[in-house]
Amino acid sequence: MRTLFFLLFILQFTHILAQTNPQQKDTIQQKTERLKEVIVSANTILGSKFEIKNKSGSANYISEEDLKKFSYTNINRVLQTVPGINIYEEDGFGLRPNISLRGTSPERSAKINLMEDGVLIAPAPYSAPAAYYFPTIGRMQAIEVLKGSSQIQYGPNTTGGAINMISSRIPDKFSGRASIAAGNYGSRNTQLVIGDTYKNFGFVTDYFNYNSDGFKNIDGGGNTGFDKSDYLAKFRVNTNLDAKTYQSLTFKIQYSEEEANETYLGLTDEDFEENPYRRYRASSEDVMNAEHQQYQLTHFIQVSPSLNISTTGYLNKFKRNWYKLTDVNLGERMSINNILSSPQDYPLEYQTILGNENTQDDVMGIKANNRVYTSNGVQSIAKLRWGSDWLQTLEAGIRYHEDDEDRFQWVDRYAFQNQELIRTTVGEKGTDANRISSAQALAAHLLYTLKIENLTLTPGLRYENITLTRTDYGTNDPNRTGQDLAIRENNVNVWIPGIGANYRFSNYISVFGGVHKGFSPPSNTPGQNAEESINYELGSRFGFKGFSGELVGFYNDYQNLLGSDLAATGGTGSLDQFNAGEVRVSGIEFLLNYNLLYSTSERFKLPVSISYTLTDTEFLTSFDSNEAIYGVVTKGDEIPYIAKNQLNATLGLQHKKFDVNLNSRYTGAFRTRAGSGSIPENFKVDSNFIVDLSAHYFLNENFTLSTNIINLFDTEYAVSRVPAGLRPGHPFGINAGLQFSF
């Protein structure tokens, strides 16, 4: 019903405004074109593929056209075309991705900057950055990726890079689209976008829903899918385009709700070999319920042709309760991770998870991981341009940010009766975790760009002042009276320099490189040092007769790598960080694009794109860790969950009436616990080769028929061993759709 009211409102609102739409003069349209590049930059970090050419660091821009090729709703599949990105999957749908840029720890994407429209979008980017919320990729218009010294403007994480997702933009004229698709496993996607621009007003609204019944099968039956709806609206008021001082004010509001029948419980090696899509009966009650709200107000002013200022105030709210099996207690509580990693050592606990026999009361613990997150702040960026022979730009930015994570968790105890889970004890709320982690951060940056003929230099400096606090009420004080209150605090004050350079030898080739300081905030443990590194890169971009590409080498020298205690990686979920010492991460990134029919056909295009990533990691110190993915680390060991070799190839056939696209990717085997030499089978995820296929037929300028296939050859493959046990990738999936655009 809520969706119906939302759609009716959009249509009625559009009808009223369409009747009052005045004709714009040619002079206004011309000024629009001149302003467009500057205005769009208010919420982007690149703006277009063209901007990459003179970047003094590695950058990638996934355009709207690129996203439409496969219409992916899974961010993992979108990003695997970009070199330098390591990903391990978890649920097969990309709901909670684990993304690494240049070898940063991938767990819950906590070590990279995730942004939407230029604003940090992780639930609590400083105090609890693990990405249990991730924006809906199906409603994004473009995705920008920065690595190396070119991303010094964006923090707090400056080691690996930044990913900025650009939501539906306000269009230049009345336009929109409606699409619907359906496929196997009860999968369905629906989207409706409508927007328009007038002389002093513009808007866009976007509704997106995607859901599935799931491809896993619970012993005894049950839903293993999800349902997520996302609502977005942007409204802009602005001065006349020919005003002496152009200004605009844009308000953005977003809301999403999700129910996902997902679990942390995977499979033993033996059970995975027999049926990778099985789920044990003990996971039948597991479910994630979540809501996300986002509010942004952006003011843009073109003070003069050479100076503009963009200021954004933002508020993000996220609440979720992931109700999931966490332990089995047959006299001693045993985590599900320990049980599935060594079922031979815990045969009774393993049999209990299967649920084939009745059990005593309170044997199984299902934890309500109930948390509320808030992230808010204000940021302002000013850009000043001057010069003729020596073109110069000075960008100055400042941001004040606050965020917090409020944990109020409990554990219900269950038993099996007649192969059904029965709750035998209702846990008291707040008796598992009852604390608030918070952060206050003041960040500022300066980036100076000097362009002299073919040479571009970009020295930059970032400053972060962070106060991290934890207020723990204790598990014996659910009413938060303060009787057992414990407070701890950690302060960080850091300067982060960097410099990059780009030299164009001709229109066909350029060389770029840089060095910058890598930084990632510590936890709120008093005195804990931040993660720090010195990062180097050297690369070349080239383009000639249909060929274009990039070749980059990088070297990240960590003085202090921080690991995190996450339940998502088999830990306790405390989020406490620990010192993993000195680490070296190096690698090569390669990207090549070419139209095979560049010089032979005007009617057809046959574009091919190949990307390759080599990532080599090595611990330079030895240490002991209680975390499952690290264990006892010896000097020379490799970082877990980082594939050394990745290869992606895309081939397309394009015509004005149709297109067909084939995407294939190879992910090398990776270890799931730190080690060296050959990978033990019980600490290994095997390599895989997956092919996706899509096709579009353009009936006319308004209607498009499409079909998308993921995992074309129905390959059975594992994607991880965390949070607990082996987990499969998505099997063969197909859907067909219809889109109407106007």
PDB file of C-alpha atoms in Angstrom, residues 159-356:
ATOM      1  CA  THR A 159      45.090   3.465   2.326  1.00  0.00           C
ATOM      2  CA  GLY A 160      43.129   1.651  -0.347  1.00  0.00           C
ATOM      3  CA  GLY A 161      40.742   4.183  -1.806  1.00  0.00           C
ATOM      4  CA  ALA A 162      37.183   5.423  -2.090  1.00  0.00           C
ATOM      5  CA  ILE A 163      34.018   4.226  -3.803  1.00  0.00           C
ATOM      6  CA  ASN A 164      31.321   6.803  -4.515  1.00  0.00           C
ATOM      7  CA  MET A 165      27.896   5.679  -5.707  1.00  0.00           C
ATOM      8  CA  ILE A 166      25.883   8.301  -7.594  1.00  0.00           C
ATOM      9  CA  SER A 167      22.123   7.996  -7.206  1.00  0.00           C
ATOM     10  CA  SER A 168      19.604   9.052  -9.861  1.00  0.00           C
ATOM     11  CA  ARG A 169      20.332  12.591 -11.004  1.00  0.00           C
ATOM     12  CA  ILE A 170      17.777  15.284 -11.650  1.00  0.00           C
ATOM     13  CA  PRO A 171      17.390  15.183 -15.470  1.00  0.00           C
ATOM     14  CA  ASP A 172      17.628  18.180 -17.799  1.00  0.00           C
ATOM     15  CA  LYS A 173      14.122  17.560 -19.161  1.00  0.00           C
ATOM     16  CA  PHE A 174      10.981  15.598 -18.375  1.00  0.00           C
ATOM     17  CA  SER A 175      11.958  11.943 -18.554  1.00  0.00           C
ATOM     18  CA  GLY A 176      11.756   8.662 -16.750  1.00  0.00           C
ATOM     19  CA  ARG A 177      11.581   4.928 -17.035  1.00  0.00           C
ATOM     20  CA  ALA A 178       9.589   2.021 -15.698  1.00  0.00           C
ATOM     21  CA  SER A 179      11.005  -1.485 -15.694  1.00  0.00           C
ATOM     22  CA  ILE A 180      10.040  -4.888 -14.434  1.00  0.00           C
ATOM     23  CA  ALA A 181      11.908  -8.196 -14.534  1.00  0.00           C
ATOM     24  CA  ALA A 182      11.269 -11.666 -13.155  1.00  0.00           C
ATOM     25  CA  GLY A 183      13.195 -14.912 -13.089  1.00  0.00           C
ATOM     26  CA  ASN A 184      13.922 -18.204 -11.381  1.00  0.00           C
ATOM     27  CA  TYR A 185      14.048 -18.595  -7.599  1.00  0.00           C
ATOM     28  CA  GLY A 186      11.118 -16.173  -7.517  1.00  0.00           C
ATOM     29  CA  SER A 187      13.386 -13.215  -8.256  1.00  0.00           C
ATOM     30  CA  ARG A 188      11.728  -9.905  -9.187  1.00  0.00           C
ATOM     31  CA  ASN A 189      13.005  -6.379  -9.878  1.00  0.00           C
ATOM     32  CA  THR A 190      10.796  -3.312 -10.250  1.00  0.00           C
ATOM     33  CA  GLN A 191      11.845   0.306 -10.797  1.00  0.00           C
ATOM     34  CA  LEU A 192      10.087   3.576 -11.539  1.00  0.00           C
ATOM     35  CA  VAL A 193      12.019   6.814 -12.105  1.00  0.00           C
ATOM     36  CA  ILE A 194      10.481  10.172 -13.002  1.00  0.00           C
ATOM     37  CA  GLY A 195      12.119  13.600 -13.109  1.00  0.00           C
ATOM     38  CA  ASP A 196      12.096  17.002 -14.746  1.00  0.00           C
ATOM     39  CA  THR A 197      13.816  20.378 -14.713  1.00  0.00           C
ATOM     40  CA  TYR A 198      12.220  23.807 -14.986  1.00  0.00           C
ATOM     41  CA  LYS A 199      13.633  27.285 -14.909  1.00  0.00           C
ATOM     42  CA  ASN A 200      14.022  27.442 -11.135  1.00  0.00           C
ATOM     43  CA  PHE A 201      13.073  23.952 -10.014  1.00  0.00           C
ATOM     44  CA  GLY A 202      13.988  20.332 -10.685  1.00  0.00           C
ATOM     45  CA  PHE A 203      13.161  16.968  -9.186  1.00  0.00           C
ATOM     46  CA  VAL A 204      13.607  13.237  -9.517  1.00  0.00           C
ATOM     47  CA  THR A 205      11.937  10.329  -7.733  1.00  0.00           C
ATOM     48  CA  ASP A 206      13.122   6.733  -7.801  1.00  0.00           C
ATOM     49  CA  TYR A 207      11.395   3.621  -6.479  1.00  0.00           C
ATOM     50  CA  PHE A 208      13.288   0.328  -6.592  1.00  0.00           C
ATOM     51  CA  ASN A 209      12.288  -3.078  -5.254  1.00  0.00           C
ATOM     52  CA  TYR A 210      14.127  -6.345  -5.636  1.00  0.00           C
ATOM     53  CA  ASN A 211      13.464  -9.648  -3.974  1.00  0.00           C
ATOM     54  CA  SER A 212      13.984 -13.372  -4.256  1.00  0.00           C
ATOM     55  CA  ASP A 213      12.823 -16.579  -2.599  1.00  0.00           C
ATOM     56  CA  GLY A 214      16.479 -17.619  -2.334  1.00  0.00           C
ATOM     57  CA  PHE A 215      18.526 -20.389  -3.914  1.00  0.00           C
ATOM     58  CA  LYS A 216      19.326 -22.315  -0.718  1.00  0.00           C
ATOM     59  CA  ASN A 217      17.146 -25.024   0.778  1.00  0.00           C
ATOM     60  CA  ILE A 218      16.591 -25.352   4.507  1.00  0.00           C
ATOM     61  CA  ASP A 219      16.199 -28.900   5.793  1.00  0.00           C
ATOM     62  CA  GLY A 220      12.466 -29.117   6.436  1.00  0.00           C
ATOM     63  CA  GLY A 221      11.648 -26.073   4.251  1.00  0.00           C
ATOM     64  CA  GLY A 222      11.598 -22.314   4.687  1.00  0.00           C
ATOM     65  CA  ASN A 223      12.342 -19.061   2.894  1.00  0.00           C
ATOM     66  CA  THR A 224      16.016 -18.243   2.255  1.00  0.00           C
ATOM     67  CA  GLY A 225      15.481 -15.110   0.177  1.00  0.00           C
ATOM     68  CA  PHE A 226      15.023 -11.411   0.824  1.00  0.00           C
ATOM     69  CA  ASP A 227      12.831  -8.424  -0.001  1.00  0.00           C
ATOM     70  CA  LYS A 228      14.219  -4.889  -0.168  1.00  0.00           C
ATOM     71  CA  SER A 229      12.398  -1.700  -1.189  1.00  0.00           C
ATOM     72  CA  ASP A 230      14.153   1.618  -1.723  1.00  0.00           C
ATOM     73  CA  TYR A 231      12.572   5.070  -2.118  1.00  0.00           C
ATOM     74  CA  LEU A 232      14.473   8.174  -3.235  1.00  0.00           C
ATOM     75  CA  ALA A 233      13.485  11.758  -3.996  1.00  0.00           C
ATOM     76  CA  LYS A 234      15.530  14.854  -4.834  1.00  0.00           C
ATOM     77  CA  PHE A 235      14.193  18.401  -5.134  1.00  0.00           C
ATOM     78  CA  ARG A 236      16.242  21.375  -6.324  1.00  0.00           C
ATOM     79  CA  VAL A 237      15.507  25.084  -6.358  1.00  0.00           C
ATOM     80  CA  ASN A 238      17.893  27.412  -8.122  1.00  0.00           C
ATOM     81  CA  THR A 239      18.397  30.925  -9.375  1.00  0.00           C
ATOM     82  CA  ASN A 240      18.132  31.797 -13.055  1.00  0.00           C
ATOM     83  CA  LEU A 241      20.980  30.274 -14.969  1.00  0.00           C
ATOM     84  CA  ASP A 242      22.006  33.698 -16.239  1.00  0.00           C
ATOM     85  CA  ALA A 243      22.086  35.184 -12.732  1.00  0.00           C
ATOM     86  CA  LYS A 244      25.264  36.999 -11.780  1.00  0.00           C
ATOM     87  CA  THR A 245      25.770  34.543  -8.932  1.00  0.00           C
ATOM     88  CA  TYR A 246      24.261  31.130  -9.611  1.00  0.00           C
ATOM     89  CA  GLN A 247      22.990  29.228  -6.566  1.00  0.00           C
ATOM     90  CA  SER A 248      21.054  26.033  -5.989  1.00  0.00           C
ATOM     91  CA  LEU A 249      19.640  24.202  -3.003  1.00  0.00           C
ATOM     92  CA  THR A 250      19.021  20.451  -3.333  1.00  0.00           C
ATOM     93  CA  PHE A 251      17.190  18.326  -0.811  1.00  0.00           C
ATOM     94  CA  LYS A 252      17.552  14.559  -0.949  1.00  0.00           C
ATOM     95  CA  ILE A 253      15.536  12.033   1.044  1.00  0.00           C
ATOM     96  CA  GLN A 254      15.943   8.272   0.910  1.00  0.00           C
ATOM     97  CA  TYR A 255      14.314   5.402   2.771  1.00  0.00           C
ATOM     98  CA  SER A 256      14.786   1.667   2.470  1.00  0.00           C
ATOM     99  CA  GLU A 257      13.430  -1.379   4.264  1.00  0.00           C
ATOM    100  CA  GLU A 258      14.792  -4.889   4.075  1.00  0.00           C
ATOM    101  CA  GLU A 259      13.866  -8.334   5.302  1.00  0.00           C
ATOM    102  CA  ALA A 260      16.508 -10.934   4.540  1.00  0.00           C
ATOM    103  CA  ASN A 261      16.279 -14.556   5.645  1.00  0.00           C
ATOM    104  CA  GLU A 262      20.038 -14.775   5.863  1.00  0.00           C
ATOM    105  CA  THR A 263      22.213 -16.690   8.302  1.00  0.00           C
ATOM    106  CA  TYR A 264      25.809 -16.869   9.517  1.00  0.00           C
ATOM    107  CA  LEU A 265      25.545 -20.670   9.445  1.00  0.00           C
ATOM    108  CA  GLY A 266      27.356 -22.255   6.506  1.00  0.00           C
ATOM    109  CA  LEU A 267      28.253 -25.884   5.769  1.00  0.00           C
ATOM    110  CA  THR A 268      30.956 -28.371   6.642  1.00  0.00           C
ATOM    111  CA  ASP A 269      33.301 -29.392   3.831  1.00  0.00           C
ATOM    112  CA  GLU A 270      31.638 -32.794   3.508  1.00  0.00           C
ATOM    113  CA  ASP A 271      28.099 -31.386   3.368  1.00  0.00           C
ATOM    114  CA  PHE A 272      29.133 -28.679   0.918  1.00  0.00           C
ATOM    115  CA  GLU A 273      30.580 -31.289  -1.403  1.00  0.00           C
ATOM    116  CA  GLU A 274      27.276 -33.182  -1.350  1.00  0.00           C
ATOM    117  CA  ASN A 275      24.949 -30.167  -1.734  1.00  0.00           C
ATOM    118  CA  PRO A 276      26.363 -26.604  -1.593  1.00  0.00           C
ATOM    119  CA  TYR A 277      22.869 -25.066  -1.488  1.00  0.00           C
ATOM    120  CA  ARG A 278      21.762 -26.838   1.657  1.00  0.00           C
ATOM    121  CA  ARG A 279      20.998 -24.984   4.894  1.00  0.00           C
ATOM    122  CA  TYR A 280      20.816 -26.707   8.241  1.00  0.00           C
ATOM    123  CA  ARG A 281      17.533 -26.821  10.110  1.00  0.00           C
ATOM    124  CA  ALA A 282      19.010 -24.804  13.003  1.00  0.00           C
ATOM    125  CA  SER A 283      19.104 -21.679  10.800  1.00  0.00           C
ATOM    126  CA  SER A 284      15.365 -21.668  10.079  1.00  0.00           C
ATOM    127  CA  GLU A 285      14.638 -18.725  12.425  1.00  0.00           C
ATOM    128  CA  ASP A 286      17.506 -16.532  11.162  1.00  0.00           C
ATOM    129  CA  VAL A 287      16.378 -13.220   9.686  1.00  0.00           C
ATOM    130  CA  MET A 288      17.652  -9.657   9.236  1.00  0.00           C
ATOM    131  CA  ASN A 289      15.202  -6.767   9.499  1.00  0.00           C
ATOM    132  CA  ALA A 290      16.583  -3.349   8.664  1.00  0.00           C
ATOM    133  CA  GLU A 291      15.552   0.225   7.868  1.00  0.00           C
ATOM    134  CA  HIS A 292      17.673   3.051   6.522  1.00  0.00           C
ATOM    135  CA  GLN A 293      16.960   6.762   6.263  1.00  0.00           C
ATOM    136  CA  GLN A 294      19.072   9.381   4.549  1.00  0.00           C
ATOM    137  CA  TYR A 295      18.644  13.150   4.433  1.00  0.00           C
ATOM    138  CA  GLN A 296      20.911  15.571   2.583  1.00  0.00           C
ATOM    139  CA  LEU A 297      20.687  19.297   1.976  1.00  0.00           C
ATOM    140  CA  THR A 298      23.258  20.659  -0.475  1.00  0.00           C
ATOM    141  CA  HIS A 299      23.872  24.316  -1.232  1.00  0.00           C
ATOM    142  CA  PHE A 300      25.918  25.178  -4.302  1.00  0.00           C
ATOM    143  CA  ILE A 301      27.110  28.658  -5.221  1.00  0.00           C
ATOM    144  CA  GLN A 302      29.101  29.781  -8.247  1.00  0.00           C
ATOM    145  CA  VAL A 303      30.652  32.872  -6.669  1.00  0.00           C
ATOM    146  CA  SER A 304      32.530  33.737  -9.852  1.00  0.00           C
ATOM    147  CA  PRO A 305      33.654  31.907 -13.001  1.00  0.00           C
ATOM    148  CA  SER A 306      36.711  30.763 -11.033  1.00  0.00           C
ATOM    149  CA  LEU A 307      35.246  30.018  -7.595  1.00  0.00           C
ATOM    150  CA  ASN A 308      32.477  27.707  -6.451  1.00  0.00           C
ATOM    151  CA  ILE A 309      31.500  26.353  -3.039  1.00  0.00           C
ATOM    152  CA  SER A 310      29.428  23.281  -2.255  1.00  0.00           C
ATOM    153  CA  THR A 311      28.130  22.667   1.273  1.00  0.00           C
ATOM    154  CA  THR A 312      26.183  19.590   2.395  1.00  0.00           C
ATOM    155  CA  GLY A 313      24.500  18.809   5.661  1.00  0.00           C
ATOM    156  CA  TYR A 314      23.579  15.159   6.092  1.00  0.00           C
ATOM    157  CA  LEU A 315      21.869  12.736   8.459  1.00  0.00           C
ATOM    158  CA  ASN A 316      21.875   8.944   8.053  1.00  0.00           C
ATOM    159  CA  LYS A 317      19.923   6.615  10.317  1.00  0.00           C
ATOM    160  CA  PHE A 318      20.123   2.853  10.216  1.00  0.00           C
ATOM    161  CA  LYS A 319      18.541   0.293  12.494  1.00  0.00           C
ATOM    162  CA  ARG A 320      18.724  -3.443  12.170  1.00  0.00           C
ATOM    163  CA  ASN A 321      18.142  -6.596  14.110  1.00  0.00           C
ATOM    164  CA  TRP A 322      19.864  -9.650  12.718  1.00  0.00           C
ATOM    165  CA  TYR A 323      18.336 -12.569  14.591  1.00  0.00           C
ATOM    166  CA  LYS A 324      20.648 -15.508  14.019  1.00  0.00           C
ATOM    167  CA  LEU A 325      22.034 -18.715  15.485  1.00  0.00           C
ATOM    168  CA  THR A 326      25.250 -18.066  17.356  1.00  0.00           C
ATOM    169  CA  ASP A 327      26.091 -21.049  19.614  1.00  0.00           C
ATOM    170  CA  VAL A 328      25.240 -24.555  20.815  1.00  0.00           C
ATOM    171  CA  ASN A 329      25.420 -25.382  24.538  1.00  0.00           C
ATOM    172  CA  LEU A 330      25.673 -29.046  25.541  1.00  0.00           C
ATOM    173  CA  GLY A 331      27.364 -28.230  28.837  1.00  0.00           C
ATOM    174  CA  GLU A 332      29.731 -25.680  27.313  1.00  0.00           C
ATOM    175  CA  ARG A 333      28.856 -22.974  24.836  1.00  0.00           C
ATOM    176  CA  MET A 334      30.465 -23.580  21.483  1.00  0.00           C
ATOM    177  CA  SER A 335      30.367 -21.075  18.621  1.00  0.00           C
ATOM    178  CA  ILE A 336      28.932 -22.218  15.306  1.00  0.00           C
ATOM    179  CA  ASN A 337      32.234 -21.255  13.651  1.00  0.00           C
ATOM    180  CA  ASN A 338      34.191 -23.718  15.794  1.00  0.00           C
ATOM    181  CA  ILE A 339      31.613 -26.463  15.230  1.00  0.00           C
ATOM    182  CA  LEU A 340      31.601 -26.212  11.427  1.00  0.00           C
ATOM    183  CA  SER A 341      35.337 -25.727  11.031  1.00  0.00           C
ATOM    184  CA  SER A 342      36.012 -28.905  13.075  1.00  0.00           C
ATOM    185  CA  PRO A 343      32.854 -31.065  13.094  1.00  0.00           C
ATOM    186  CA  GLN A 344      34.914 -34.137  13.986  1.00  0.00           C
ATOM    187  CA  ASP A 345      35.840 -32.474  17.291  1.00  0.00           C
ATOM    188  CA  TYR A 346      32.255 -31.524  18.101  1.00  0.00           C
ATOM    189  CA  PRO A 347      30.095 -34.401  16.785  1.00  0.00           C
ATOM    190  CA  LEU A 348      27.226 -33.894  19.260  1.00  0.00           C
ATOM    191  CA  GLU A 349      27.039 -30.166  18.584  1.00  0.00           C
ATOM    192  CA  TYR A 350      27.053 -30.830  14.836  1.00  0.00           C
ATOM    193  CA  GLN A 351      24.191 -33.327  15.164  1.00  0.00           C
ATOM    194  CA  THR A 352      22.271 -30.765  17.217  1.00  0.00           C
ATOM    195  CA  ILE A 353      22.521 -28.224  14.382  1.00  0.00           C
ATOM    196  CA  LEU A 354      21.038 -30.775  11.984  1.00  0.00           C
ATOM    197  CA  GLY A 355      17.901 -30.855  14.158  1.00  0.00           C
ATOM    198  CA  ASN A 356      16.918 -34.425  13.406  1.00  0.00           C
TER     199      ASN A 356
END
